[in-house]
mmCIF file of C-alpha atoms in Angstrom:
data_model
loop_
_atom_site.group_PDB
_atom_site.id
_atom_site.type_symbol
_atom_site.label_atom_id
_atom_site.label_comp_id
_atom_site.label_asym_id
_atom_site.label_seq_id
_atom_site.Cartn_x
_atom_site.Cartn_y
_atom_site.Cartn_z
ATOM 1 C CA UNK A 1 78.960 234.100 37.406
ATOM 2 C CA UNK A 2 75.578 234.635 38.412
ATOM 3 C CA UNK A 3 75.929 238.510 38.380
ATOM 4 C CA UNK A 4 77.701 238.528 34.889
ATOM 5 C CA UNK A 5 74.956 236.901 33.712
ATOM 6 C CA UNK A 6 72.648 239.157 35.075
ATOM 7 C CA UNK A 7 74.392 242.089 33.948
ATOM 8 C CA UNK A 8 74.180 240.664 30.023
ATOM 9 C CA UNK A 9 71.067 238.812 30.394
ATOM 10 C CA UNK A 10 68.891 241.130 28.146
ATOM 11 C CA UNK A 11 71.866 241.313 25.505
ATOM 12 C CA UNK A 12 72.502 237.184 25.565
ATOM 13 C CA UNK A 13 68.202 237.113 25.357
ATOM 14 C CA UNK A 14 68.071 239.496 21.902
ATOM 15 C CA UNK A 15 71.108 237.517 20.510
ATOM 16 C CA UNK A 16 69.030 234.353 21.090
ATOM 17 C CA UNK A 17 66.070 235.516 19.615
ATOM 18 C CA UNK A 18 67.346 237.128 16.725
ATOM 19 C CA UNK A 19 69.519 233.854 15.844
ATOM 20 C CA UNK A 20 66.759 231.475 16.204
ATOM 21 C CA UNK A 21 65.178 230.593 13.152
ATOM 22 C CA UNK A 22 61.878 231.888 12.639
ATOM 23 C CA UNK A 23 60.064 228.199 12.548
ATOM 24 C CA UNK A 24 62.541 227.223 15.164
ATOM 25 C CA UNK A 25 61.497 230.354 17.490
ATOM 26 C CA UNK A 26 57.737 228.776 17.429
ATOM 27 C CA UNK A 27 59.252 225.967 19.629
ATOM 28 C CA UNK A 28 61.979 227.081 20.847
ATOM 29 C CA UNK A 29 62.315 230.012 23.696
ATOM 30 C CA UNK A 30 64.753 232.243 23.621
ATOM 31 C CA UNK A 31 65.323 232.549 27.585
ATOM 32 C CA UNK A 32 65.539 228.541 27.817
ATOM 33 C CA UNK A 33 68.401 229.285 25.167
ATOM 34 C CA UNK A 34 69.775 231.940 27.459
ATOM 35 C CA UNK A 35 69.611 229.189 30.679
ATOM 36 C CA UNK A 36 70.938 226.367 28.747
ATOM 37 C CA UNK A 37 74.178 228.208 28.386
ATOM 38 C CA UNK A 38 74.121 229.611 31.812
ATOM 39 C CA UNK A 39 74.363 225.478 32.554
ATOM 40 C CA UNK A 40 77.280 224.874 30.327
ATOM 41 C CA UNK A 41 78.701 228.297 31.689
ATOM 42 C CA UNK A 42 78.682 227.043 35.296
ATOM 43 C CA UNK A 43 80.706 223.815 33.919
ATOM 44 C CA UNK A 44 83.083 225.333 32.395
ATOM 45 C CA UNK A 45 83.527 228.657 34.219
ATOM 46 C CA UNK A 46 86.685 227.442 36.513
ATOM 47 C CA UNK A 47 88.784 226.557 33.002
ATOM 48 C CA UNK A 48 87.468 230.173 31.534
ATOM 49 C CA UNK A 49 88.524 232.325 34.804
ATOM 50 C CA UNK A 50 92.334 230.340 34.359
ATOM 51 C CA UNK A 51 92.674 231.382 31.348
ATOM 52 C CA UNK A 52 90.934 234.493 30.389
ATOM 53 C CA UNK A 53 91.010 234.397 26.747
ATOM 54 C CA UNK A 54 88.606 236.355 25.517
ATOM 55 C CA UNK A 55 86.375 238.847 27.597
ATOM 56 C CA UNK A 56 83.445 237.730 29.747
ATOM 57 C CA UNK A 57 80.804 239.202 27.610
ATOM 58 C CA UNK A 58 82.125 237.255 24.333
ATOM 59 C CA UNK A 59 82.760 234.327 25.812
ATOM 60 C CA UNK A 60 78.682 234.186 26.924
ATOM 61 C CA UNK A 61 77.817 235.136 23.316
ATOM 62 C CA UNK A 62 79.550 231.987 22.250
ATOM 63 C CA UNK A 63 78.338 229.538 24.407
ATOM 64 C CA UNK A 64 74.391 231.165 23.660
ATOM 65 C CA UNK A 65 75.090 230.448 20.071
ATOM 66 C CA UNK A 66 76.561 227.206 20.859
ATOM 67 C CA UNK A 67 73.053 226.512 22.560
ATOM 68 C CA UNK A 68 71.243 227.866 19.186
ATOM 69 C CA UNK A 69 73.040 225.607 17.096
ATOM 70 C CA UNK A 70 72.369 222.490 19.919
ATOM 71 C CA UNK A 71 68.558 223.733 19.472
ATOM 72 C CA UNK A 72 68.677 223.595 15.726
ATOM 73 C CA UNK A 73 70.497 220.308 15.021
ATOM 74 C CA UNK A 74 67.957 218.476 17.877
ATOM 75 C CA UNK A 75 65.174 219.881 15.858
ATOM 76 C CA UNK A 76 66.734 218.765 12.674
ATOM 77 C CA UNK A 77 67.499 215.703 13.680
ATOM 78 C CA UNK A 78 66.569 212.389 12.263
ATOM 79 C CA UNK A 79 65.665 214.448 9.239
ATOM 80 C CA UNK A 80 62.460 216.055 10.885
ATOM 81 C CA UNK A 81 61.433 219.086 8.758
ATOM 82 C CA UNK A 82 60.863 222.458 10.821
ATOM 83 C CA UNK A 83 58.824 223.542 7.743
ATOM 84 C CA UNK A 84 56.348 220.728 8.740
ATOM 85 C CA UNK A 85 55.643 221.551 12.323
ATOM 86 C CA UNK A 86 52.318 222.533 12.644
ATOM 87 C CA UNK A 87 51.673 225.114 15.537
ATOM 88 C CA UNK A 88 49.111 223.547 18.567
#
């Protein structure tokens, strides 16, 4: 697992950055993104090699966009405004 991700990390990085919202990006990096779905891979990698549905590469662009989305609802939350953030 940790090779595969090494092999796509500068692919799954792009992806990340270029879905992150702009505002969002201020806060938000791209490579913590990127590790947060390394995490989730490493959970769920033993159901993934079982089954084999899809191939490696896709399956590690879904989980990084499942991490943007995560990133964007937990800045969204509890109606917080992005728009508002002010940059330190």
């Amino acid at each position: 697992l940790g090779a595969l991700f090494e092999a796509h990390w500068a692919r799954l990085v792009a992806i990340a950055r270029r879905r992150l919202d702009d505002r969002l990006a201020a806060a938000t990096d791209p490579e913590d993104v990127v590790n947060q779905a390394f995490l989730d891979a490493r959970r769920k990698w033993p159901a993934y090699r079982a089954r084999r549905p899809v191939s490696e590469f896709v399956w590690l662009y879904g989980l990084v966009t499942d991490r943007v989305v995560a990133a964007w609802r937990a800045a969204t939350r509890d109606r917080r405004d992005v728009l508002r953030n002010v940059p330190w």
